[in-house]
Amino acid sequence: MGQITENIEKVRAELAEEAGRCGRDPDDILLLAVTKLHSPEEINEAIDAGITDIGENKVQELVSKYDAVRPGVRWHLIGHLQTNKVRYIIDKVCMVHSVDSLHLAREIDKRAGAAGRTMDILVQVNAAGEESKSGVSPAEAEALLESIAEECPNLRVRGLMHIAPYADDPEDVRVYFREVKRLFDEIKKSGRFGSCFDTLSMGMTHDHGVAVEEGSTLVRIGTAIFGQRNYSKGN
Ligand SMILES: *Cc1c(COP(=O)(O)O)cnc(C)c1O
């Protein structure tokens, strides 16, 4: 068994254990493999091991690997997206996790309409108010979602995305996961976005345990599947 395959089985076992710990069904948590700085060969091994969804954080990198990755896998854009790059990914991704302005939402809507498709989107929430991260404050999220639903007929509002601050002990950031989950539940309960509002994207390699316990439905895992990223390679 290859290392990547082995890692995926280990992550799946951990997610099942975490879900069990809080009485959740592991099938309600989607494992998104984060493939940034990893090669199409590595990504294809992950697909062979059952990965159905992959995430990239940069448009250029996504586009450059797209044709070398096995067809059929679902691509997600999880990093900050500039409006002038939307057109490059509009026919390639199934979901944009990082919507944080109406301006960006309108551009995705326009391009989706021109491509004759609907795009699933999440609004990124920056619960800790970190300067270094994109996203709207929890207080702004619902109004942005409302505006998107009103003005962007080609977008489908699916939920929220959150990146917690890095903490050596993920217990220290549980409060943020909990806050975003509470917001998610409140918006969901309003019924405003229908049953499509079902995705809470939170949890990474070092904090997925806490994220799952706090109600994540989609974890974005890179390092635990593919190993450390080599940023110096510059790809
Ligand atoms: C890189 C990245 C991840 C994965 O991080 P790991 O710690 O390697 O699991 C998740 N989400 C986003 C937005 C990322 O950019």
CSV table of N, CA and C in Angstrom, one decimal, residues 6-163:
chain,number,residue,atom,x,y,z
A,6,GLU,N,-2.3,4.8,2.7
A,6,GLU,CA,-2.2,4.5,4.1
A,6,GLU,C,-2.6,5.7,5.0
A,7,ASN,N,-2.1,6.9,4.6
A,7,ASN,CA,-2.5,8.1,5.3
A,7,ASN,C,-4.0,8.3,5.3
A,8,ILE,N,-4.6,8.1,4.1
A,8,ILE,CA,-6.0,8.4,3.9
A,8,ILE,C,-6.8,7.4,4.8
A,9,GLU,N,-6.4,6.2,4.9
A,9,GLU,CA,-7.1,5.2,5.8
A,9,GLU,C,-7.0,5.7,7.2
A,10,LYS,N,-5.8,6.2,7.6
A,10,LYS,CA,-5.6,6.6,9.0
A,10,LYS,C,-6.5,7.8,9.3
A,11,VAL,N,-6.6,8.8,8.3
A,11,VAL,CA,-7.4,10.0,8.6
A,11,VAL,C,-8.9,9.5,8.7
A,12,ARG,N,-9.3,8.6,7.8
A,12,ARG,CA,-10.7,8.2,7.8
A,12,ARG,C,-11.0,7.5,9.2
A,13,ALA,N,-10.1,6.7,9.7
A,13,ALA,CA,-10.3,6.1,11.0
A,13,ALA,C,-10.4,7.1,12.1
A,14,GLU,N,-9.5,8.1,12.0
A,14,GLU,CA,-9.6,9.2,13.0
A,14,GLU,C,-10.9,9.9,13.0
A,15,LEU,N,-11.4,10.2,11.7
A,15,LEU,CA,-12.7,10.9,11.6
A,15,LEU,C,-13.8,10.1,12.1
A,16,ALA,N,-13.7,8.8,11.9
A,16,ALA,CA,-14.8,7.9,12.4
A,16,ALA,C,-14.8,7.9,13.9
A,17,GLU,N,-13.6,7.8,14.5
A,17,GLU,CA,-13.5,7.8,15.9
A,17,GLU,C,-14.0,9.1,16.5
A,18,GLU,N,-13.6,10.2,15.9
A,18,GLU,CA,-14.1,11.6,16.4
A,18,GLU,C,-15.6,11.7,16.3
A,19,ALA,N,-16.1,11.2,15.2
A,19,ALA,CA,-17.6,11.3,15.0
A,19,ALA,C,-18.3,10.4,16.0
A,20,GLY,N,-17.8,9.2,16.2
A,20,GLY,CA,-18.3,8.3,17.2
A,20,GLY,C,-18.4,8.9,18.6
A,21,ARG,N,-17.3,9.6,18.9
A,21,ARG,CA,-17.1,10.2,20.3
A,21,ARG,C,-18.3,11.2,20.6
A,22,CYS,N,-18.9,11.8,19.5
A,22,CYS,CA,-19.9,12.8,19.8
A,22,CYS,C,-21.2,12.3,19.2
A,23,GLY,N,-21.4,11.0,18.9
A,23,GLY,CA,-22.6,10.5,18.4
A,23,GLY,C,-23.0,10.9,17.0
A,24,ARG,N,-22.0,11.2,16.2
A,24,ARG,CA,-22.3,11.6,14.8
A,24,ARG,C,-22.0,10.5,13.8
A,25,ASP,N,-22.7,10.5,12.7
A,25,ASP,CA,-22.4,9.5,11.6
A,25,ASP,C,-21.2,10.0,10.8
A,26,PRO,N,-20.2,9.2,10.7
A,26,PRO,CA,-19.0,9.6,9.9
A,26,PRO,C,-19.3,10.0,8.5
A,27,ASP,N,-20.4,9.3,8.0
A,27,ASP,CA,-20.8,9.6,6.6
A,27,ASP,C,-21.3,11.0,6.4
A,28,ASP,N,-21.5,11.7,7.5
A,28,ASP,CA,-22.0,13.1,7.4
A,28,ASP,C,-20.8,14.1,7.3
A,29,ILE,N,-19.6,13.6,7.3
A,29,ILE,CA,-18.4,14.4,7.2
A,29,ILE,C,-17.6,14.1,6.0
A,30,LEU,N,-17.6,15.1,5.1
A,30,LEU,CA,-16.9,14.9,3.8
A,30,LEU,C,-15.4,15.2,4.0
A,31,LEU,N,-14.6,14.2,3.6
A,31,LEU,CA,-13.1,14.4,3.6
A,31,LEU,C,-12.6,15.1,2.3
A,32,LEU,N,-12.2,16.3,2.4
A,32,LEU,CA,-11.7,17.0,1.2
A,32,LEU,C,-10.2,17.0,1.3
A,33,ALA,N,-9.5,16.4,0.3
A,33,ALA,CA,-8.1,16.3,0.3
A,33,ALA,C,-7.5,17.6,-0.3
A,34,VAL,N,-6.7,18.3,0.5
A,34,VAL,CA,-6.1,19.6,0.1
A,34,VAL,C,-4.8,19.3,-0.6
A,35,THR,N,-4.7,19.6,-1.9
A,35,THR,CA,-3.7,19.1,-2.8
A,35,THR,C,-2.6,20.2,-3.2
A,36,LYS,N,-2.7,21.4,-2.6
A,36,LYS,CA,-1.8,22.4,-2.9
A,36,LYS,C,-0.3,22.0,-2.7
A,37,LEU,N,0.5,22.3,-3.7
A,37,LEU,CA,1.9,22.0,-3.7
A,37,LEU,C,2.2,20.5,-3.9
A,38,HIS,N,1.2,19.7,-4.2
A,38,HIS,CA,1.4,18.3,-4.5
A,38,HIS,C,1.1,18.0,-6.0
A,39,SER,N,1.8,17.0,-6.5
A,39,SER,CA,1.7,16.7,-7.9
A,39,SER,C,0.5,16.0,-8.3
A,40,PRO,N,0.1,16.0,-9.6
A,40,PRO,CA,-1.0,15.3,-10.1
A,40,PRO,C,-0.9,13.8,-9.9
A,41,GLU,N,0.4,13.2,-9.9
A,41,GLU,CA,0.6,11.8,-9.6
A,41,GLU,C,0.1,11.5,-8.2
A,42,GLU,N,0.5,12.4,-7.2
A,42,GLU,CA,0.1,12.2,-5.8
A,42,GLU,C,-1.4,12.3,-5.7
A,43,ILE,N,-2.0,13.3,-6.4
A,43,ILE,CA,-3.4,13.5,-6.3
A,43,ILE,C,-4.2,12.2,-6.9
A,44,ASN,N,-3.6,11.7,-8.0
A,44,ASN,CA,-4.3,10.5,-8.6
A,44,ASN,C,-4.2,9.3,-7.7
A,45,GLU,N,-3.1,9.2,-6.9
A,45,GLU,CA,-3.0,8.1,-5.9
A,45,GLU,C,-4.1,8.3,-4.9
A,46,ALA,N,-4.4,9.5,-4.5
A,46,ALA,CA,-5.4,9.8,-3.5
A,46,ALA,C,-6.8,9.4,-4.0
A,47,ILE,N,-7.0,9.7,-5.3
A,47,ILE,CA,-8.3,9.4,-6.0
A,47,ILE,C,-8.5,7.9,-6.0
A,48,ASP,N,-7.4,7.2,-6.3
A,48,ASP,CA,-7.4,5.7,-6.3
A,48,ASP,C,-7.8,5.2,-5.0
A,49,ALA,N,-7.4,5.9,-3.9
A,49,ALA,CA,-7.7,5.5,-2.6
A,49,ALA,C,-9.1,5.9,-2.1
A,50,GLY,N,-9.9,6.5,-3.0
A,50,GLY,CA,-11.3,6.8,-2.7
A,50,GLY,C,-11.6,8.2,-2.5
A,51,ILE,N,-10.6,9.1,-2.6
A,51,ILE,CA,-10.9,10.5,-2.5
A,51,ILE,C,-11.8,11.0,-3.6
A,52,THR,N,-12.9,11.7,-3.3
A,52,THR,CA,-13.8,12.2,-4.3
A,52,THR,C,-13.8,13.7,-4.5
A,53,ASP,N,-13.2,14.4,-3.5
A,53,ASP,CA,-13.2,15.9,-3.5
A,53,ASP,C,-11.8,16.4,-3.2
A,54,ILE,N,-11.3,17.3,-4.0
A,54,ILE,CA,-10.0,17.9,-3.7
A,54,ILE,C,-10.1,19.4,-3.7
A,55,GLY,N,-9.2,20.0,-2.9
A,55,GLY,CA,-9.2,21.5,-2.8
A,55,GLY,C,-7.8,22.1,-3.1
A,56,GLU,N,-7.9,23.2,-3.8
A,56,GLU,CA,-6.7,24.0,-4.1
A,56,GLU,C,-7.0,25.4,-3.6
A,57,ASN,N,-5.9,26.1,-3.2
A,57,ASN,CA,-6.1,27.4,-2.7
A,57,ASN,C,-5.7,28.5,-3.7
A,58,LYS,N,-5.0,28.1,-4.8
A,58,LYS,CA,-4.6,29.1,-5.8
A,58,LYS,C,-5.1,28.8,-7.2
A,59,VAL,N,-5.6,29.8,-7.9
A,59,VAL,CA,-6.2,29.6,-9.2
A,59,VAL,C,-5.2,29.0,-10.2
A,60,GLN,N,-4.1,29.7,-10.2
A,60,GLN,CA,-3.1,29.3,-11.2
A,60,GLN,C,-2.6,27.8,-11.1
A,61,GLU,N,-2.4,27.4,-9.8
A,61,GLU,CA,-2.0,26.1,-9.5
A,61,GLU,C,-3.1,25.1,-9.9
A,62,LEU,N,-4.3,25.4,-9.6
A,62,LEU,CA,-5.4,24.5,-9.9
A,62,LEU,C,-5.5,24.3,-11.4
A,63,VAL,N,-5.4,25.4,-12.2
A,63,VAL,CA,-5.5,25.3,-13.6
A,63,VAL,C,-4.4,24.5,-14.2
A,64,SER,N,-3.2,24.7,-13.7
A,64,SER,CA,-2.0,24.0,-14.2
A,64,SER,C,-2.0,22.5,-14.0
A,65,LYS,N,-2.7,22.1,-13.0
A,65,LYS,CA,-2.8,20.6,-12.7
A,65,LYS,C,-4.0,20.0,-13.3
A,66,TYR,N,-5.0,20.8,-13.6
A,66,TYR,CA,-6.4,20.3,-13.9
A,66,TYR,C,-6.4,19.1,-14.9
A,67,ASP,N,-5.7,19.3,-16.0
A,67,ASP,CA,-5.8,18.2,-17.1
A,67,ASP,C,-5.0,16.9,-16.7
A,68,ALA,N,-4.1,17.0,-15.8
A,68,ALA,CA,-3.3,15.8,-15.4
A,68,ALA,C,-3.9,15.0,-14.3
A,69,VAL,N,-5.0,15.6,-13.7
A,69,VAL,CA,-5.7,14.8,-12.7
A,69,VAL,C,-6.9,14.1,-13.2
A,70,ARG,N,-7.1,12.9,-12.7
A,70,ARG,CA,-8.1,12.0,-13.3
A,70,ARG,C,-9.5,12.7,-13.3
A,71,PRO,N,-10.2,12.6,-14.4
A,71,PRO,CA,-11.5,13.2,-14.4
A,71,PRO,C,-12.5,12.6,-13.4
A,72,GLY,N,-13.5,13.3,-13.1
A,72,GLY,CA,-14.5,12.7,-12.2
A,72,GLY,C,-14.4,13.2,-10.8
A,73,VAL,N,-13.2,13.6,-10.4
A,73,VAL,CA,-13.1,14.1,-9.0
A,73,VAL,C,-13.7,15.5,-9.0
A,74,ARG,N,-14.2,15.9,-7.8
A,74,ARG,CA,-14.7,17.3,-7.7
A,74,ARG,C,-13.7,18.2,-7.1
A,75,TRP,N,-13.5,19.4,-7.8
A,75,TRP,CA,-12.5,20.4,-7.4
A,75,TRP,C,-13.2,21.5,-6.6
A,76,HIS,N,-12.5,21.9,-5.5
A,76,HIS,CA,-13.0,23.0,-4.7
A,76,HIS,C,-12.0,24.1,-4.6
A,77,LEU,N,-12.4,25.3,-4.7
A,77,LEU,CA,-11.5,26.4,-4.5
A,77,LEU,C,-11.6,26.9,-3.1
A,78,ILE,N,-10.5,26.7,-2.3
A,78,ILE,CA,-10.6,27.0,-0.9
A,78,ILE,C,-9.8,28.2,-0.4
A,79,GLY,N,-9.1,28.8,-1.4
A,79,GLY,CA,-8.3,30.0,-1.0
A,79,GLY,C,-8.9,31.3,-1.5
A,80,HIS,N,-8.3,32.4,-1.1
A,80,HIS,CA,-8.8,33.7,-1.5
A,80,HIS,C,-8.9,33.8,-3.0
A,81,LEU,N,-10.0,34.3,-3.5
A,81,LEU,CA,-10.2,34.4,-4.9
A,81,LEU,C,-10.3,35.9,-5.4
A,82,GLN,N,-9.5,36.2,-6.3
A,82,GLN,CA,-9.6,37.6,-6.9
A,82,GLN,C,-10.6,37.6,-8.0
A,83,THR,N,-11.4,38.7,-8.1
A,83,THR,CA,-12.5,38.7,-9.1
A,83,THR,C,-11.9,38.5,-10.5
A,84,ASN,N,-10.7,39.0,-10.8
A,84,ASN,CA,-10.2,38.9,-12.2
A,84,ASN,C,-9.8,37.5,-12.5
A,85,LYS,N,-9.8,36.6,-11.5
A,85,LYS,CA,-9.4,35.2,-11.8
A,85,LYS,C,-10.6,34.2,-11.9
A,86,VAL,N,-11.8,34.7,-11.6
A,86,VAL,CA,-13.0,33.8,-11.5
A,86,VAL,C,-13.2,33.1,-12.8
A,87,ARG,N,-12.9,33.8,-13.9
A,87,ARG,CA,-13.2,33.2,-15.2
A,87,ARG,C,-12.4,31.9,-15.5
A,88,TYR,N,-11.2,31.8,-14.9
A,88,TYR,CA,-10.4,30.7,-15.1
A,88,TYR,C,-10.9,29.4,-14.4
A,89,ILE,N,-11.7,29.5,-13.4
A,89,ILE,CA,-12.1,28.4,-12.6
A,89,ILE,C,-13.6,28.0,-12.7
A,90,ILE,N,-14.3,28.9,-13.4
A,90,ILE,CA,-15.8,28.8,-13.4
A,90,ILE,C,-16.3,27.5,-14.0
A,91,ASP,N,-15.5,26.9,-14.9
A,91,ASP,CA,-16.0,25.6,-15.5
A,91,ASP,C,-15.2,24.4,-14.9
A,92,LYS,N,-14.4,24.7,-13.8
A,92,LYS,CA,-13.6,23.6,-13.3
A,92,LYS,C,-14.0,23.2,-11.8
A,93,VAL,N,-14.5,24.1,-11.0
A,93,VAL,CA,-14.8,23.8,-9.6
A,93,VAL,C,-16.3,23.6,-9.4
A,94,CYS,N,-16.5,22.8,-8.3
A,94,CYS,CA,-17.9,22.6,-7.9
A,94,CYS,C,-18.3,23.5,-6.8
A,95,MET,N,-17.4,24.1,-6.1
A,95,MET,CA,-17.7,24.9,-5.0
A,95,MET,C,-16.6,25.9,-4.7
A,96,VAL,N,-17.0,27.1,-4.4
A,96,VAL,CA,-16.0,28.1,-3.9
A,96,VAL,C,-16.3,28.4,-2.4
A,97,HIS,N,-15.2,28.1,-1.6
A,97,HIS,CA,-15.4,28.1,-0.1
A,97,HIS,C,-15.1,29.5,0.4
A,98,SER,N,-14.6,30.4,-0.4
A,98,SER,CA,-13.9,31.6,0.2
A,98,SER,C,-14.6,32.9,-0.2
A,99,VAL,N,-15.9,32.9,-0.4
A,99,VAL,CA,-16.6,34.1,-0.8
A,99,VAL,C,-16.7,35.0,0.4
A,100,ASP,N,-16.2,36.2,0.3
A,100,ASP,CA,-16.2,37.2,1.4
A,100,ASP,C,-16.6,38.6,1.1
A,101,SER,N,-17.2,38.7,-0.1
A,101,SER,CA,-17.7,40.0,-0.5
A,101,SER,C,-18.8,39.9,-1.6
A,102,LEU,N,-19.7,40.8,-1.6
A,102,LEU,CA,-20.8,40.8,-2.6
A,102,LEU,C,-20.2,41.0,-4.0
A,103,HIS,N,-19.1,41.8,-4.0
A,103,HIS,CA,-18.4,42.1,-5.3
A,103,HIS,C,-17.9,40.8,-5.9
A,104,LEU,N,-17.3,40.0,-5.1
A,104,LEU,CA,-16.8,38.7,-5.6
A,104,LEU,C,-18.0,37.8,-6.0
A,105,ALA,N,-19.0,37.7,-5.2
A,105,ALA,CA,-20.2,36.9,-5.4
A,105,ALA,C,-20.8,37.3,-6.8
A,106,ARG,N,-20.9,38.6,-7.0
A,106,ARG,CA,-21.5,39.0,-8.3
A,106,ARG,C,-20.7,38.6,-9.5
A,107,GLU,N,-19.4,38.6,-9.4
A,107,GLU,CA,-18.5,38.2,-10.5
A,107,GLU,C,-18.7,36.7,-10.7
A,108,ILE,N,-18.7,35.9,-9.7
A,108,ILE,CA,-18.9,34.5,-9.8
A,108,ILE,C,-20.3,34.2,-10.5
A,109,ASP,N,-21.3,35.0,-10.0
A,109,ASP,CA,-22.7,34.8,-10.5
A,109,ASP,C,-22.7,35.1,-12.0
A,110,LYS,N,-22.0,36.2,-12.4
A,110,LYS,CA,-22.0,36.6,-13.8
A,110,LYS,C,-21.4,35.5,-14.7
A,111,ARG,N,-20.2,35.0,-14.2
A,111,ARG,CA,-19.5,34.0,-15.0
A,111,ARG,C,-20.2,32.7,-15.0
A,112,ALA,N,-20.9,32.3,-13.9
A,112,ALA,CA,-21.6,31.1,-13.9
A,112,ALA,C,-22.8,31.2,-14.8
A,113,GLY,N,-23.5,32.3,-14.8
A,113,GLY,CA,-24.6,32.5,-15.8
A,113,GLY,C,-24.1,32.4,-17.2
A,114,ALA,N,-23.0,33.0,-17.5
A,114,ALA,CA,-22.5,32.9,-18.9
A,114,ALA,C,-22.1,31.5,-19.3
A,115,ALA,N,-21.7,30.7,-18.3
A,115,ALA,CA,-21.3,29.3,-18.6
A,115,ALA,C,-22.5,28.4,-18.5
A,116,GLY,N,-23.7,28.9,-18.2
A,116,GLY,CA,-24.9,28.1,-18.1
A,116,GLY,C,-24.9,27.2,-17.0
A,117,ARG,N,-24.3,27.6,-15.8
A,117,ARG,CA,-24.3,26.7,-14.7
A,117,ARG,C,-24.6,27.4,-13.4
A,118,THR,N,-24.8,26.6,-12.3
A,118,THR,CA,-25.0,27.2,-11.0
A,118,THR,C,-23.8,26.8,-10.2
A,119,MET,N,-23.3,27.8,-9.4
A,119,MET,CA,-22.1,27.5,-8.6
A,119,MET,C,-22.5,27.5,-7.1
A,120,ASP,N,-22.0,26.4,-6.5
A,120,ASP,CA,-22.2,26.3,-5.0
A,120,ASP,C,-21.1,27.2,-4.3
A,121,ILE,N,-21.6,27.9,-3.3
A,121,ILE,CA,-20.6,28.8,-2.6
A,121,ILE,C,-20.8,28.7,-1.1
A,122,LEU,N,-19.7,29.0,-0.4
A,122,LEU,CA,-19.7,29.1,1.1
A,122,LEU,C,-19.2,30.5,1.4
A,123,VAL,N,-19.7,31.1,2.4
A,123,VAL,CA,-19.2,32.4,2.9
A,123,VAL,C,-18.2,32.1,3.9
A,124,GLN,N,-17.0,32.7,3.7
A,124,GLN,CA,-15.9,32.5,4.7
A,124,GLN,C,-16.0,33.4,5.9
A,125,VAL,N,-16.0,32.8,7.1
A,125,VAL,CA,-16.2,33.6,8.3
A,125,VAL,C,-14.8,33.6,9.0
A,126,ASN,N,-14.4,34.8,9.4
A,126,ASN,CA,-13.2,35.0,10.1
A,126,ASN,C,-13.5,35.3,11.6
A,127,ALA,N,-13.8,34.2,12.3
A,127,ALA,CA,-14.4,34.4,13.7
A,127,ALA,C,-13.4,35.0,14.6
A,128,ALA,N,-12.1,34.8,14.4
A,128,ALA,CA,-11.1,35.3,15.4
A,128,ALA,C,-10.7,36.8,15.0
A,129,GLY,N,-11.2,37.2,13.8
A,129,GLY,CA,-10.8,38.6,13.4
A,129,GLY,C,-9.3,38.7,13.1
A,130,GLU,N,-8.7,37.7,12.5
A,130,GLU,CA,-7.3,37.7,12.2
A,130,GLU,C,-7.1,38.6,11.0
A,131,GLU,N,-6.1,39.5,11.1
A,131,GLU,CA,-5.8,40.4,10.0
A,131,GLU,C,-5.3,39.6,8.8
A,132,SER,N,-4.6,38.5,9.0
A,132,SER,CA,-3.9,37.8,8.0
A,132,SER,C,-4.9,36.9,7.2
A,133,LYS,N,-6.1,36.8,7.6
A,133,LYS,CA,-7.1,35.9,6.9
A,133,LYS,C,-8.2,36.7,6.3
A,134,SER,N,-8.7,36.2,5.2
A,134,SER,CA,-9.9,36.8,4.6
A,134,SER,C,-11.1,36.3,5.4
A,135,GLY,N,-12.3,36.8,4.9
A,135,GLY,CA,-13.5,36.4,5.6
A,135,GLY,C,-14.2,37.5,6.2
A,136,VAL,N,-15.5,37.3,6.4
A,136,VAL,CA,-16.3,38.4,7.1
A,136,VAL,C,-16.5,38.0,8.5
A,137,SER,N,-16.8,39.0,9.3
A,137,SER,CA,-17.0,38.8,10.7
A,137,SER,C,-18.4,38.0,10.9
A,138,PRO,N,-18.5,37.2,12.0
A,138,PRO,CA,-19.8,36.5,12.2
A,138,PRO,C,-21.0,37.4,12.1
A,139,ALA,N,-20.8,38.7,12.5
A,139,ALA,CA,-22.0,39.6,12.5
A,139,ALA,C,-22.4,40.0,11.1
A,140,GLU,N,-21.4,39.9,10.1
A,140,GLU,CA,-21.7,40.4,8.8
A,140,GLU,C,-22.2,39.2,7.9
A,141,ALA,N,-22.0,38.0,8.3
A,141,ALA,CA,-22.2,36.8,7.5
A,141,ALA,C,-23.6,36.7,6.9
A,142,GLU,N,-24.6,36.9,7.8
A,142,GLU,CA,-26.0,36.6,7.4
A,142,GLU,C,-26.4,37.7,6.3
A,143,ALA,N,-26.0,38.9,6.6
A,143,ALA,CA,-26.4,40.0,5.6
A,143,ALA,C,-25.8,39.7,4.2
A,144,LEU,N,-24.6,39.2,4.2
A,144,LEU,CA,-23.9,38.9,3.0
A,144,LEU,C,-24.6,37.8,2.3
A,145,LEU,N,-25.0,36.8,3.0
A,145,LEU,CA,-25.7,35.6,2.5
A,145,LEU,C,-27.0,36.1,1.9
A,146,GLU,N,-27.7,36.9,2.6
A,146,GLU,CA,-29.0,37.5,2.1
A,146,GLU,C,-28.9,38.2,0.8
A,147,SER,N,-27.8,39.1,0.7
A,147,SER,CA,-27.6,39.8,-0.5
A,147,SER,C,-27.3,38.9,-1.7
A,148,ILE,N,-26.5,37.9,-1.4
A,148,ILE,CA,-26.1,37.0,-2.4
A,148,ILE,C,-27.4,36.2,-3.0
A,149,ALA,N,-28.2,35.8,-2.0
A,149,ALA,CA,-29.4,35.0,-2.4
A,149,ALA,C,-30.3,36.0,-3.2
A,150,GLU,N,-30.4,37.2,-2.9
A,150,GLU,CA,-31.2,38.2,-3.6
A,150,GLU,C,-30.7,38.5,-5.0
A,151,GLU,N,-29.4,38.7,-5.1
A,151,GLU,CA,-28.8,39.3,-6.3
A,151,GLU,C,-28.2,38.3,-7.2
A,152,CYS,N,-27.9,37.1,-6.8
A,152,CYS,CA,-27.1,36.2,-7.6
A,152,CYS,C,-27.8,34.9,-7.9
A,153,PRO,N,-28.7,34.9,-8.9
A,153,PRO,CA,-29.5,33.7,-9.2
A,153,PRO,C,-28.7,32.5,-9.6
A,154,ASN,N,-27.4,32.7,-10.0
A,154,ASN,CA,-26.7,31.5,-10.5
A,154,ASN,C,-25.8,31.0,-9.4
A,155,LEU,N,-25.9,31.5,-8.2
A,155,LEU,CA,-25.2,30.9,-7.0
A,155,LEU,C,-26.1,30.2,-6.1
A,156,ARG,N,-25.6,29.1,-5.5
A,156,ARG,CA,-26.4,28.4,-4.5
A,156,ARG,C,-25.7,28.5,-3.2
A,157,VAL,N,-26.3,29.1,-2.2
A,157,VAL,CA,-25.7,29.3,-0.9
A,157,VAL,C,-25.7,28.0,-0.2
A,158,ARG,N,-24.5,27.4,0.1
A,158,ARG,CA,-24.5,26.1,0.7
A,158,ARG,C,-24.1,26.1,2.2
A,159,GLY,N,-23.5,27.2,2.6
A,159,GLY,CA,-23.1,27.2,4.0
A,159,GLY,C,-21.9,28.2,4.3
A,160,LEU,N,-21.1,27.8,5.3
A,160,LEU,CA,-20.1,28.6,5.8
A,160,LEU,C,-18.7,27.9,5.8
A,161,MET,N,-17.6,28.6,5.7
A,161,MET,CA,-16.3,28.1,5.8
A,161,MET,C,-15.5,28.9,6.9
A,162,HIS,N,-14.7,28.2,7.6
A,162,HIS,CA,-13.9,28.8,8.7
A,162,HIS,C,-12.5,28.2,8.8
A,163,ILE,N,-11.5,29.1,8.9
A,163,ILE,CA,-10.2,28.7,9.2
A,163,ILE,C,-9.8,29.2,10.6
